[in-house]
PDB file of C-alpha atoms in Angstrom:
ATOM      1  CA  MET R 217      25.980  75.240  14.271  1.00  0.00           C
ATOM      2  CA  GLU R 218      22.686  75.966  12.627  1.00  0.00           C
ATOM      3  CA  THR R 219      19.557  76.823  15.092  1.00  0.00           C
ATOM      4  CA  THR R 220      16.002  75.206  14.258  1.00  0.00           C
ATOM      5  CA  THR R 221      13.435  77.820  15.305  1.00  0.00           C
ATOM      6  CA  VAL R 222       9.836  77.325  16.250  1.00  0.00           C
ATOM      7  CA  GLU R 223       8.692  79.002  12.994  1.00  0.00           C
ATOM      8  CA  GLN R 224      10.491  76.104  10.873  1.00  0.00           C
ATOM      9  CA  PHE R 225       8.504  73.525  13.149  1.00  0.00           C
ATOM     10  CA  ASP R 226       5.391  75.463  12.471  1.00  0.00           C
ATOM     11  CA  LYS R 227       4.786  74.180   8.741  1.00  0.00           C
ATOM     12  CA  PRO R 228       1.036  75.007   7.654  1.00  0.00           C
ATOM     13  CA  GLY R 229      -0.219  71.442   6.500  1.00  0.00           C
ATOM     14  CA  LEU R 230       2.687  69.514   7.727  1.00  0.00           C
ATOM     15  CA  VAL R 231       0.780  67.339  10.787  1.00  0.00           C
ATOM     16  CA  ALA R 232      -2.174  67.055   7.688  1.00  0.00           C
ATOM     17  CA  GLU R 233       0.297  65.634   5.080  1.00  0.00           C
ATOM     18  CA  LEU R 234       1.834  63.281   7.833  1.00  0.00           C
ATOM     19  CA  ILE R 235      -1.901  61.591   8.374  1.00  0.00           C
ATOM     20  CA  ARG R 236      -2.970  61.495   4.958  1.00  0.00           C
ATOM     21  CA  GLY R 237      -0.019  60.196   3.962  1.00  0.00           C
ATOM     22  CA  ARG R 238       0.574  57.202   6.617  1.00  0.00           C
ATOM     23  CA  ARG R 239      -0.684  53.938   5.286  1.00  0.00           C
ATOM     24  CA  SER R 240      -0.799  50.358   6.439  1.00  0.00           C
ATOM     25  CA  LYS R 241       1.883  48.692   4.428  1.00  0.00           C
ATOM     26  CA  ARG R 242       2.274  44.803   3.931  1.00  0.00           C
ATOM     27  CA  LYS R 243       5.767  44.104   2.537  1.00  0.00           C
ATOM     28  CA  PHE R 244       8.860  45.663   3.959  1.00  0.00           C
ATOM     29  CA  LEU R 245      12.479  45.859   2.009  1.00  0.00           C
ATOM     30  CA  ASP R 246      14.483  43.652   3.943  1.00  0.00           C
ATOM     31  CA  ARG R 247      16.591  46.923   5.468  1.00  0.00           C
ATOM     32  CA  PRO R 248      17.350  46.948   9.129  1.00  0.00           C
ATOM     33  CA  VAL R 249      15.765  49.686  11.239  1.00  0.00           C
ATOM     34  CA  PRO R 250      18.500  51.097  14.049  1.00  0.00           C
ATOM     35  CA  LEU R 251      16.820  50.755  17.339  1.00  0.00           C
ATOM     36  CA  ALA R 252      17.797  54.344  18.217  1.00  0.00           C
ATOM     37  CA  VAL R 253      15.570  55.296  15.677  1.00  0.00           C
ATOM     38  CA  VAL R 254      12.707  52.930  17.040  1.00  0.00           C
ATOM     39  CA  ARG R 255      13.508  54.359  20.412  1.00  0.00           C
ATOM     40  CA  GLN R 256      13.422  58.109  19.083  1.00  0.00           C
ATOM     41  CA  ILE R 257      10.100  57.200  17.913  1.00  0.00           C
ATOM     42  CA  LEU R 258       8.406  55.165  21.071  1.00  0.00           C
ATOM     43  CA  SER R 259       9.914  58.560  22.729  1.00  0.00           C
ATOM     44  CA  VAL R 260       7.644  60.957  20.995  1.00  0.00           C
ATOM     45  CA  ALA R 261       4.608  58.652  21.034  1.00  0.00           C
ATOM     46  CA  LYS R 262       4.807  58.294  24.973  1.00  0.00           C
ATOM     47  CA  HIS R 263       3.119  61.628  25.005  1.00  0.00           C
ATOM     48  CA  ALA R 264      -0.340  60.609  23.622  1.00  0.00           C
ATOM     49  CA  PRO R 265      -2.982  61.578  25.701  1.00  0.00           C
ATOM     50  CA  SER R 266      -4.669  59.092  28.173  1.00  0.00           C
ATOM     51  CA  SER R 267      -7.335  59.094  30.993  1.00  0.00           C
ATOM     52  CA  SER R 268      -5.865  60.629  34.052  1.00  0.00           C
ATOM     53  CA  ASN R 269      -2.701  59.887  32.569  1.00  0.00           C
ATOM     54  CA  THR R 270      -2.859  56.321  33.196  1.00  0.00           C
ATOM     55  CA  GLN R 271      -0.674  55.504  30.403  1.00  0.00           C
ATOM     56  CA  PRO R 272      -2.277  51.473  30.002  1.00  0.00           C
ATOM     57  CA  TRP R 273       0.839  50.460  27.124  1.00  0.00           C
ATOM     58  CA  ARG R 274       3.485  48.359  27.243  1.00  0.00           C
ATOM     59  CA  CYS R 275       5.461  47.897  24.497  1.00  0.00           C
ATOM     60  CA  TYR R 276       7.937  44.845  23.418  1.00  0.00           C
ATOM     61  CA  VAL R 277      10.554  45.671  20.873  1.00  0.00           C
ATOM     62  CA  LEU R 278      10.896  42.510  18.922  1.00  0.00           C
ATOM     63  CA  THR R 279      14.149  41.943  16.239  1.00  0.00           C
ATOM     64  CA  GLY R 280      16.892  39.687  15.017  1.00  0.00           C
ATOM     65  CA  GLN R 281      16.763  35.896  16.574  1.00  0.00           C
ATOM     66  CA  ALA R 282      13.504  37.208  19.143  1.00  0.00           C
ATOM     67  CA  ARG R 283      11.762  38.158  16.001  1.00  0.00           C
ATOM     68  CA  GLU R 284      12.318  34.844  14.417  1.00  0.00           C
ATOM     69  CA  LYS R 285      11.664  32.769  17.172  1.00  0.00           C
ATOM     70  CA  VAL R 286       8.262  34.724  17.497  1.00  0.00           C
ATOM     71  CA  THR R 287       7.191  34.298  13.738  1.00  0.00           C
ATOM     72  CA  ALA R 288       8.066  30.688  13.550  1.00  0.00           C
ATOM     73  CA  ALA R 289       6.089  29.900  16.518  1.00  0.00           C
ATOM     74  CA  ALA R 290       3.045  31.850  15.549  1.00  0.00           C
ATOM     75  CA  VAL R 291       3.197  30.508  11.832  1.00  0.00           C
ATOM     76  CA  GLU R 292       3.288  26.706  13.470  1.00  0.00           C
ATOM     77  CA  ALA R 293       0.722  27.572  16.137  1.00  0.00           C
ATOM     78  CA  TYR R 294      -1.537  28.884  13.078  1.00  0.00           C
ATOM     79  CA  ARG R 295      -0.861  26.246  10.651  1.00  0.00           C
ATOM     80  CA  ALA R 296      -1.159  23.661  13.346  1.00  0.00           C
ATOM     81  CA  GLY R 297      -5.033  24.952  14.183  1.00  0.00           C
ATOM     82  CA  PRO R 298      -6.249  27.938  13.087  1.00  0.00           C
ATOM     83  CA  GLU R 299      -9.739  27.421  14.903  1.00  0.00           C
ATOM     84  CA  THR R 300      -8.078  27.333  18.141  1.00  0.00           C
ATOM     85  CA  LEU R 301      -6.386  30.736  18.305  1.00  0.00           C
ATOM     86  CA  ALA R 302      -9.018  32.861  20.019  1.00  0.00           C
ATOM     87  CA  PRO R 303      -8.664  36.674  20.473  1.00  0.00           C
ATOM     88  CA  GLN R 304      -8.461  38.541  23.706  1.00  0.00           C
ATOM     89  CA  TYR R 305     -11.214  40.383  23.090  1.00  0.00           C
ATOM     90  CA  PRO R 306     -13.646  40.597  20.320  1.00  0.00           C
ATOM     91  CA  PHE R 307     -12.424  42.536  17.137  1.00  0.00           C
ATOM     92  CA  PHE R 308     -16.032  42.382  15.573  1.00  0.00           C
ATOM     93  CA  PRO R 309     -19.653  41.741  16.299  1.00  0.00           C
ATOM     94  CA  LYS R 310     -20.781  37.977  15.147  1.00  0.00           C
ATOM     95  CA  GLU R 311     -23.109  39.818  12.365  1.00  0.00           C
ATOM     96  CA  LEU R 312     -21.012  43.138  11.338  1.00  0.00           C
ATOM     97  CA  PRO R 313     -23.941  45.127  10.659  1.00  0.00           C
ATOM     98  CA  VAL R 314     -24.435  47.714   7.504  1.00  0.00           C
ATOM     99  CA  PRO R 315     -22.870  50.087   6.892  1.00  0.00           C
ATOM    100  CA  PHE R 316     -19.643  48.486   8.633  1.00  0.00           C
ATOM    101  CA  SER R 317     -20.376  45.393   6.877  1.00  0.00           C
ATOM    102  CA  SER R 318     -20.487  47.000   3.487  1.00  0.00           C
ATOM    103  CA  ARG R 319     -17.023  48.872   4.301  1.00  0.00           C
ATOM    104  CA  PHE R 320     -15.721  45.512   5.344  1.00  0.00           C
ATOM    105  CA  ASN R 321     -16.088  43.590   2.534  1.00  0.00           C
ATOM    106  CA  ALA R 322     -15.415  46.101  -0.243  1.00  0.00           C
ATOM    107  CA  PHE R 323     -12.180  46.753   1.630  1.00  0.00           C
ATOM    108  CA  ARG R 324     -11.209  42.574   1.897  1.00  0.00           C
ATOM    109  CA  GLY R 325     -12.326  42.664  -1.718  1.00  0.00           C
ATOM    110  CA  MET R 326      -9.776  45.251  -3.057  1.00  0.00           C
ATOM    111  CA  LEU R 327      -6.863  43.868  -0.442  1.00  0.00           C
ATOM    112  CA  GLY R 328      -7.647  40.471  -2.365  1.00  0.00           C
ATOM    113  CA  ASP R 329      -7.342  42.160  -5.586  1.00  0.00           C
ATOM    114  CA  ALA R 330      -4.087  44.127  -5.115  1.00  0.00           C
ATOM    115  CA  GLN R 331      -2.618  40.344  -3.476  1.00  0.00           C
ATOM    116  CA  GLY R 332      -4.116  38.389  -6.139  1.00  0.00           C
ATOM    117  CA  VAL R 333      -6.069  36.264  -3.945  1.00  0.00           C
ATOM    118  CA  HIS R 334      -9.500  35.664  -4.341  1.00  0.00           C
ATOM    119  CA  ARG R 335     -12.067  35.351  -1.528  1.00  0.00           C
ATOM    120  CA  SER R 336     -12.883  31.785  -2.576  1.00  0.00           C
ATOM    121  CA  ASP R 337      -9.097  31.144  -2.599  1.00  0.00           C
ATOM    122  CA  LEU R 338      -8.819  29.603   0.763  1.00  0.00           C
ATOM    123  CA  ALA R 339      -4.986  28.172   0.703  1.00  0.00           C
ATOM    124  CA  GLY R 340      -4.190  31.963  -0.773  1.00  0.00           C
ATOM    125  CA  ARG R 341      -5.768  33.466   2.226  1.00  0.00           C
ATOM    126  CA  ARG R 342      -3.962  31.176   4.684  1.00  0.00           C
ATOM    127  CA  ARG R 343      -0.935  31.935   3.182  1.00  0.00           C
ATOM    128  CA  ASP R 344      -1.853  35.706   3.700  1.00  0.00           C
ATOM    129  CA  VAL R 345      -2.609  35.055   7.291  1.00  0.00           C
ATOM    130  CA  GLU R 346       0.982  33.432   7.785  1.00  0.00           C
ATOM    131  CA  ARG R 347       2.556  36.511   6.263  1.00  0.00           C
ATOM    132  CA  GLN R 348       0.723  38.895   9.207  1.00  0.00           C
ATOM    133  CA  PHE R 349       2.259  36.654  11.732  1.00  0.00           C
ATOM    134  CA  GLN R 350       5.755  37.448   9.719  1.00  0.00           C
ATOM    135  CA  PHE R 351       5.083  41.084  10.111  1.00  0.00           C
ATOM    136  CA  PHE R 352       5.192  40.798   6.560  1.00  0.00           C
ATOM    137  CA  GLY R 353       8.741  40.862   6.325  1.00  0.00           C
ATOM    138  CA  ALA R 354       9.272  43.765   8.210  1.00  0.00           C
ATOM    139  CA  PRO R 355      12.582  44.072  10.389  1.00  0.00           C
ATOM    140  CA  VAL R 356      11.039  45.405  13.335  1.00  0.00           C
ATOM    141  CA  GLY R 357       7.887  43.678  15.179  1.00  0.00           C
ATOM    142  CA  LEU R 358       5.900  45.394  18.127  1.00  0.00           C
ATOM    143  CA  ILE R 359       3.865  43.603  20.660  1.00  0.00           C
ATOM    144  CA  PHE R 360       1.383  45.650  22.669  1.00  0.00           C
ATOM    145  CA  THR R 361      -0.265  44.249  25.871  1.00  0.00           C
ATOM    146  CA  MET R 362      -2.402  45.757  28.449  1.00  0.00           C
ATOM    147  CA  ASP R 363      -3.021  45.367  32.204  1.00  0.00           C
ATOM    148  CA  ARG R 364      -5.915  42.989  32.243  1.00  0.00           C
ATOM    149  CA  ARG R 365      -7.206  45.034  35.443  1.00  0.00           C
ATOM    150  CA  LEU R 366      -8.156  48.224  33.521  1.00  0.00           C
ATOM    151  CA  GLU R 367     -11.589  48.711  31.751  1.00  0.00           C
ATOM    152  CA  TRP R 368     -12.478  49.026  27.926  1.00  0.00           C
ATOM    153  CA  ALA R 369     -12.238  52.751  28.125  1.00  0.00           C
ATOM    154  CA  SER R 370      -8.306  52.210  28.101  1.00  0.00           C
ATOM    155  CA  PHE R 371      -8.648  50.981  24.741  1.00  0.00           C
ATOM    156  CA  ILE R 372      -9.255  54.800  23.684  1.00  0.00           C
ATOM    157  CA  CYS R 373      -6.002  56.031  25.126  1.00  0.00           C
ATOM    158  CA  TYR R 374      -4.258  52.987  23.414  1.00  0.00           C
ATOM    159  CA  GLY R 375      -5.180  54.206  20.349  1.00  0.00           C
ATOM    160  CA  CYS R 376      -3.793  57.620  20.595  1.00  0.00           C
ATOM    161  CA  PHE R 377      -1.022  55.561  21.712  1.00  0.00           C
ATOM    162  CA  LEU R 378      -0.726  53.588  18.189  1.00  0.00           C
ATOM    163  CA  GLN R 379      -1.428  56.566  16.295  1.00  0.00           C
ATOM    164  CA  ASN R 380       1.377  58.511  17.611  1.00  0.00           C
ATOM    165  CA  ILE R 381       3.579  55.502  16.474  1.00  0.00           C
ATOM    166  CA  MET R 382       2.452  55.085  12.911  1.00  0.00           C
ATOM    167  CA  LEU R 383       3.087  59.106  12.443  1.00  0.00           C
ATOM    168  CA  ALA R 384       6.051  59.378  14.558  1.00  0.00           C
ATOM    169  CA  ALA R 385       7.470  56.562  12.351  1.00  0.00           C
ATOM    170  CA  HIS R 386       5.936  58.236   8.901  1.00  0.00           C
ATOM    171  CA  ALA R 387       7.595  61.552   9.799  1.00  0.00           C
ATOM    172  CA  GLN R 388      10.996  59.293  10.043  1.00  0.00           C
ATOM    173  CA  GLY R 389      10.513  57.662   6.455  1.00  0.00           C
ATOM    174  CA  LEU R 390       9.238  54.698   8.081  1.00  0.00           C
ATOM    175  CA  ASP R 391       6.220  52.758   7.446  1.00  0.00           C
ATOM    176  CA  THR R 392       4.190  50.703   9.727  1.00  0.00           C
ATOM    177  CA  CYS R 393       0.937  48.234   9.714  1.00  0.00           C
ATOM    178  CA  PRO R 394      -1.234  47.559  12.929  1.00  0.00           C
ATOM    179  CA  GLN R 395      -2.199  44.052  13.553  1.00  0.00           C
ATOM    180  CA  GLN R 396      -5.252  43.229  15.758  1.00  0.00           C
ATOM    181  CA  ILE R 397      -4.326  39.597  14.634  1.00  0.00           C
ATOM    182  CA  TRP R 398      -1.809  39.166  16.779  1.00  0.00           C
ATOM    183  CA  SER R 399      -3.800  38.965  19.757  1.00  0.00           C
ATOM    184  CA  LEU R 400      -4.933  35.623  18.328  1.00  0.00           C
ATOM    185  CA  GLN R 401      -0.857  34.366  19.142  1.00  0.00           C
ATOM    186  CA  SER R 402      -1.082  34.963  23.145  1.00  0.00           C
ATOM    187  CA  ALA R 403      -0.145  31.733  24.056  1.00  0.00           C
ATOM    188  CA  VAL R 404       2.816  31.863  21.732  1.00  0.00           C
ATOM    189  CA  LEU R 405       3.330  35.575  22.735  1.00  0.00           C
ATOM    190  CA  ARG R 406       3.494  34.509  26.499  1.00  0.00           C
ATOM    191  CA  ASN R 407       5.811  31.598  26.055  1.00  0.00           C
ATOM    192  CA  VAL R 408       8.338  32.907  23.988  1.00  0.00           C
ATOM    193  CA  LEU R 409       8.447  36.581  25.583  1.00  0.00           C
ATOM    194  CA  GLY R 410       7.697  35.331  29.004  1.00  0.00           C
ATOM    195  CA  ILE R 411       4.685  37.996  29.173  1.00  0.00           C
ATOM    196  CA  PRO R 412       2.457  37.352  32.059  1.00  0.00           C
ATOM    197  CA  ASP R 413      -1.225  36.293  32.437  1.00  0.00           C
ATOM    198  CA  GLY R 414      -1.739  39.597  33.993  1.00  0.00           C
ATOM    199  CA  GLU R 415      -1.162  41.315  30.561  1.00  0.00           C
ATOM    200  CA  MET R 416      -3.509  41.171  27.694  1.00  0.00           C
ATOM    201  CA  VAL R 417      -2.160  41.028  24.098  1.00  0.00           C
ATOM    202  CA  VAL R 418      -3.994  44.236  22.183  1.00  0.00           C
ATOM    203  CA  ALA R 419      -2.113  44.013  19.104  1.00  0.00           C
ATOM    204  CA  GLY R 420       1.089  43.996  17.190  1.00  0.00           C
ATOM    205  CA  MET R 421       2.693  45.957  14.483  1.00  0.00           C
ATOM    206  CA  SER R 422       4.819  45.914  11.621  1.00  0.00           C
ATOM    207  CA  LEU R 423       7.675  48.625  11.119  1.00  0.00           C
ATOM    208  CA  GLY R 424      10.377  49.108   8.680  1.00  0.00           C
ATOM    209  CA  TYR R 425      10.919  50.468   4.986  1.00  0.00           C
ATOM    210  CA  ALA R 426       8.065  49.263   2.821  1.00  0.00           C
ATOM    211  CA  ASP R 427       8.294  47.897  -0.571  1.00  0.00           C
ATOM    212  CA  ASN R 428       6.358  50.095  -2.495  1.00  0.00           C
ATOM    213  CA  THR R 429       6.635  47.956  -5.771  1.00  0.00           C
ATOM    214  CA  VAL R 430       3.501  45.918  -5.074  1.00  0.00           C
ATOM    215  CA  PRO R 431       0.256  46.909  -5.318  1.00  0.00           C
ATOM    216  CA  GLU R 432      -1.096  46.176  -1.870  1.00  0.00           C
ATOM    217  CA  ASN R 433       0.990  49.214  -0.844  1.00  0.00           C
ATOM    218  CA  ASN R 434      -0.485  51.154  -2.972  1.00  0.00           C
ATOM    219  CA  MET R 435      -3.846  51.141  -2.628  1.00  0.00           C
ATOM    220  CA  SER R 436      -5.876  54.510  -2.339  1.00  0.00           C
ATOM    221  CA  LEU R 437      -8.885  53.732   0.467  1.00  0.00           C
ATOM    222  CA  GLU R 438     -12.314  55.730  -0.157  1.00  0.00           C
ATOM    223  CA  LYS R 439     -12.930  57.328   3.232  1.00  0.00           C
ATOM    224  CA  LEU R 440     -16.220  58.883   4.353  1.00  0.00           C
ATOM    225  CA  GLU R 441     -17.057  62.950   3.408  1.00  0.00           C
ATOM    226  CA  LEU R 442     -17.543  64.709   6.334  1.00  0.00           C
ATOM    227  CA  HIS R 443     -21.359  65.342   5.526  1.00  0.00           C
ATOM    228  CA  GLU R 444     -21.564  61.627   6.245  1.00  0.00           C
ATOM    229  CA  PHE R 445     -20.258  61.719   9.803  1.00  0.00           C
ATOM    230  CA  VAL R 446     -20.328  64.853  11.590  1.00  0.00           C
ATOM    231  CA  SER R 447     -22.887  66.618  13.029  1.00  0.00           C
ATOM    232  CA  PHE R 448     -22.532  70.595  13.406  1.00  0.00           C
ATOM    233  CA  VAL R 449     -24.663  71.556  16.762  1.00  0.00           C
ATOM    234  CA  ASP R 450     -24.967  75.254  17.552  1.00  0.00           C
ATOM    235  CA  ARG R 451     -27.868  75.703  19.559  1.00  0.00           C
TER     236      ARG R 451
END
């Protein structure tokens, strides 16, 4: 049997390639993902750092009929009254300041162009939201919750955990899309999945094999250069 050495894993640029190559995908193939692979991804991701090893994450893995029940109920709730859906925590301030608003608007415009949905097309935008509540067609949906007794600093730990999942999935040839929007569906998720009131719905995530034939899965986002966000201090 061939033995893998430490040197074989120490490939220059491997981690950088995984990080740079990860993209949020918004359409997936009808191709199943073995639960054994999902378990492996989460088993790797659990090694994320957390403040004093508190490990604030809890994850619900949805496949098959459970996934169908959740997505059907979420779409129904959205159609019945989108204005009644409230997140468990603020996504953005009431007025997003510059330069963040500029980046937000540039991204939304780019995504709308890729999807063929103009910002003024309200019906098209509603269809896009419904696709989000269907996990963009991905065969695996993940829902993440956190104990309400924890403080906001635990979101820092949670971000590390979510990034680990996305990178571990990418290393397996899978794709993901992290989705804050699932926090809007806490009532549906509590009802269908039996999530206790003491758990805050943090986010969801689509997991599967991306359909890279669509423009929205091939967008190239502009990232800040180092000098725009880094200050090197040596004295």
